[in-house]
Structure formats: C-alpha cells, structure tokens
mmCIF file of C-alpha atoms in Angstrom:
data_model
loop_
_atom_site.group_PDB
_atom_site.id
_atom_site.type_symbol
_atom_site.label_atom_id
_atom_site.label_comp_id
_atom_site.label_asym_id
_atom_site.label_seq_id
_atom_site.Cartn_x
_atom_site.Cartn_y
_atom_site.Cartn_z
ATOM 1 C CA MET A 839 4.705 42.427 -0.129
ATOM 2 C CA PRO A 840 2.255 40.206 1.785
ATOM 3 C CA CYS A 841 -1.133 39.575 0.226
ATOM 4 C CA ILE A 842 -2.991 41.496 2.915
ATOM 5 C CA GLU A 843 -0.959 44.645 2.221
ATOM 6 C CA ARG A 844 -1.946 44.468 -1.453
ATOM 7 C CA GLY A 845 -5.618 43.927 -0.630
ATOM 8 C CA TYR A 846 -5.788 40.287 -1.767
ATOM 9 C CA GLU A 847 -8.311 38.051 -0.061
ATOM 10 C CA ALA A 848 -6.643 34.837 -1.199
ATOM 11 C CA VAL A 849 -4.736 32.391 0.969
ATOM 12 C CA LEU A 850 -1.787 30.549 -0.565
ATOM 13 C CA LEU A 851 -2.232 26.788 -0.979
ATOM 14 C CA VAL A 852 1.091 24.940 -0.986
ATOM 15 C CA ALA A 853 0.691 21.588 -2.699
ATOM 16 C CA ALA A 854 4.110 20.591 -3.999
ATOM 17 C CA LEU A 855 6.200 19.670 -0.984
ATOM 18 C CA ARG A 856 9.231 17.728 -2.177
ATOM 19 C CA GLY A 857 11.318 17.777 0.962
ATOM 20 C CA GLU A 858 11.168 18.624 4.629
ATOM 21 C CA TYR A 859 12.716 22.063 4.059
ATOM 22 C CA HIS A 860 9.609 23.082 2.114
ATOM 23 C CA LEU A 861 7.658 22.556 5.322
ATOM 24 C CA THR A 862 10.151 23.953 7.830
ATOM 25 C CA GLU A 863 11.041 27.084 5.857
ATOM 26 C CA LEU A 864 7.377 28.073 5.483
ATOM 27 C CA ALA A 865 6.627 27.619 9.194
ATOM 28 C CA GLY A 866 4.654 30.556 10.534
ATOM 29 C CA ALA A 867 3.162 31.622 7.197
ATOM 30 C CA ASP A 868 -0.541 32.316 6.770
ATOM 31 C CA LEU A 869 -1.193 29.535 4.258
ATOM 32 C CA ILE A 870 -2.719 26.124 3.767
ATOM 33 C CA MET A 871 -0.587 23.071 3.054
ATOM 34 C CA SER A 872 -1.804 20.091 1.095
ATOM 35 C CA ILE A 873 0.639 17.379 2.100
ATOM 36 C CA ALA A 874 0.684 14.137 0.122
ATOM 37 C CA PRO A 875 0.094 11.026 2.262
ATOM 38 C CA ALA A 876 3.582 9.727 1.455
ATOM 39 C CA PHE A 877 5.087 12.746 3.242
ATOM 40 C CA GLN A 878 2.615 13.171 6.121
ATOM 41 C CA GLU A 879 4.089 10.542 8.432
ATOM 42 C CA ILE A 880 7.637 11.789 7.810
ATOM 43 C CA PHE A 881 6.677 15.342 8.726
ATOM 44 C CA VAL A 882 4.849 14.272 11.883
ATOM 45 C CA THR A 883 7.355 11.720 13.193
ATOM 46 C CA LYS A 884 10.681 13.298 12.226
ATOM 47 C CA ASP A 885 12.437 15.636 14.648
ATOM 48 C CA LEU A 886 12.145 18.737 12.453
ATOM 49 C CA ALA A 887 12.786 22.310 13.536
ATOM 50 C CA ARG A 888 9.660 23.745 15.116
ATOM 51 C CA GLU A 889 10.220 27.459 14.878
ATOM 52 C CA GLU A 890 8.748 30.260 12.820
ATOM 53 C CA ARG A 891 10.968 30.706 9.749
ATOM 54 C CA ILE A 892 8.794 32.428 7.155
ATOM 55 C CA ASP A 893 10.248 35.870 7.892
ATOM 56 C CA GLN A 894 13.869 34.741 7.552
ATOM 57 C CA PRO A 895 15.344 36.484 4.507
ATOM 58 C CA VAL A 896 16.339 34.451 1.483
ATOM 59 C CA PRO A 897 20.074 34.918 0.797
ATOM 60 C CA ALA A 898 20.579 37.764 -1.690
ATOM 61 C CA ASP A 899 22.883 35.675 -3.883
ATOM 62 C CA ALA A 900 20.133 33.062 -4.294
ATOM 63 C CA ILE A 901 17.643 35.719 -5.407
ATOM 64 C CA GLU A 902 20.194 37.182 -7.835
ATOM 65 C CA ARG A 903 20.806 33.766 -9.418
ATOM 66 C CA LEU A 904 17.068 33.218 -9.759
ATOM 67 C CA ARG A 905 16.619 36.675 -11.300
ATOM 68 C CA GLN A 906 18.520 35.409 -14.342
ATOM 69 C CA MET A 907 15.374 33.487 -15.287
ATOM 70 C CA PRO A 908 12.623 35.671 -16.792
ATOM 71 C CA GLU A 909 9.907 33.287 -15.558
ATOM 72 C CA PHE A 910 11.149 33.727 -11.982
ATOM 73 C CA VAL A 911 11.053 37.509 -12.298
ATOM 74 C CA ARG A 912 7.494 37.362 -13.644
ATOM 75 C CA ALA A 913 6.382 35.369 -10.594
ATOM 76 C CA TYR A 914 8.561 37.099 -7.996
ATOM 77 C CA GLU A 915 7.890 40.750 -8.729
ATOM 78 C CA PRO A 916 4.531 42.039 -7.438
ATOM 79 C CA ASP A 917 3.713 43.485 -10.858
ATOM 80 C CA GLY A 918 5.673 40.903 -12.874
ATOM 81 C CA MET A 919 2.558 39.798 -14.737
ATOM 82 C CA SER A 920 -1.014 40.913 -15.045
ATOM 83 C CA PRO A 921 -3.872 38.785 -13.709
ATOM 84 C CA ALA A 922 -4.775 37.933 -17.305
ATOM 85 C CA GLU A 923 -1.253 36.581 -17.924
ATOM 86 C CA PHE A 924 -1.370 34.263 -14.892
ATOM 87 C CA MET A 925 -3.430 31.529 -16.594
ATOM 88 C CA ALA A 926 -0.871 31.217 -19.414
ATOM 89 C CA TYR A 927 2.122 31.290 -17.039
ATOM 90 C CA GLY A 928 4.195 28.089 -17.372
ATOM 91 C CA ALA A 929 4.059 26.983 -13.731
ATOM 92 C CA THR A 930 0.299 27.577 -13.620
ATOM 93 C CA GLN A 931 -0.213 25.485 -16.741
ATOM 94 C CA ARG A 932 1.973 22.668 -15.400
ATOM 95 C CA THR A 933 0.118 22.585 -12.080
ATOM 96 C CA LEU A 934 -3.285 22.580 -13.753
ATOM 97 C CA SER A 935 -2.292 19.798 -16.131
ATOM 98 C CA GLN A 936 -0.906 17.717 -13.254
ATOM 99 C CA PHE A 937 -4.177 18.083 -11.335
ATOM 100 C CA CYS A 938 -6.168 17.137 -14.435
ATOM 101 C CA GLU A 939 -3.970 14.271 -15.589
ATOM 102 C CA VAL A 940 -3.166 12.720 -12.222
ATOM 103 C CA GLY A 941 -5.579 13.886 -9.539
ATOM 104 C CA TRP A 942 -8.763 14.211 -11.546
ATOM 105 C CA LYS A 943 -8.287 10.964 -13.474
ATOM 106 C CA LEU A 944 -7.805 9.139 -10.174
ATOM 107 C CA MET A 945 -11.038 10.630 -8.824
ATOM 108 C CA GLU A 946 -12.885 9.605 -11.994
ATOM 109 C CA SER A 947 -11.981 5.970 -11.358
ATOM 110 C CA TYR A 948 -13.913 5.821 -8.069
ATOM 111 C CA ARG A 949 -17.430 4.522 -8.281
#
C-alpha cells in the first residue's frame, strides 16, 4: 500500500544502488535517489530503459521465496513491525552503522 494511502508524509530515500536495475526498476516512483558518484556517470551515459516500471508486479515466485525469511516479512508487510521496532530492525541498524562508520567519519576528516 503506497505511503500516501496510509497517511505517511515521508518520502523514500534510496541510497544503496548496486546495479542499474535498481535504478530502472524504480523508475516512476515518488522517491529520492542518492546515487554514489561512482555510479552517476554510468546511469547518465548508458543506454538504459527509460520507461516507468515501478508499477510492474514483482513475480509471485520471487515474493514467495523471500517470504521464507522472517526479516523480509517484517519489512514487507504493512504491519510487519511497529514503529518502535523499526530502530532495532537489522537492515536499519546496518544502514545507520554504515553512515556512521563510513560517511560520517569521512565528513569529520574535512577541515
């Protein structure tokens, strides 16, 4: 269910692009992308599909395979976790630690 239908005011920030399909498959979504400099030129210069794809359904067999992982279900289902549980969720913790250990430490080195 899209954020707007649930009354959320947040906009998704995608910051972990690892391949061109992460960009092309999200085309048309109401989100913000933070694209690492190493990938920016590739995405701009490559002849990638330029069509809205966000509403294309994910194959059911892929979702079923992912549903075997409890952490996926927690993130995928609209009520899979409470807001209070989000901060302790594994992927949240990993992202926060990466920002602190890599991004923030780099910023601290500038004078």
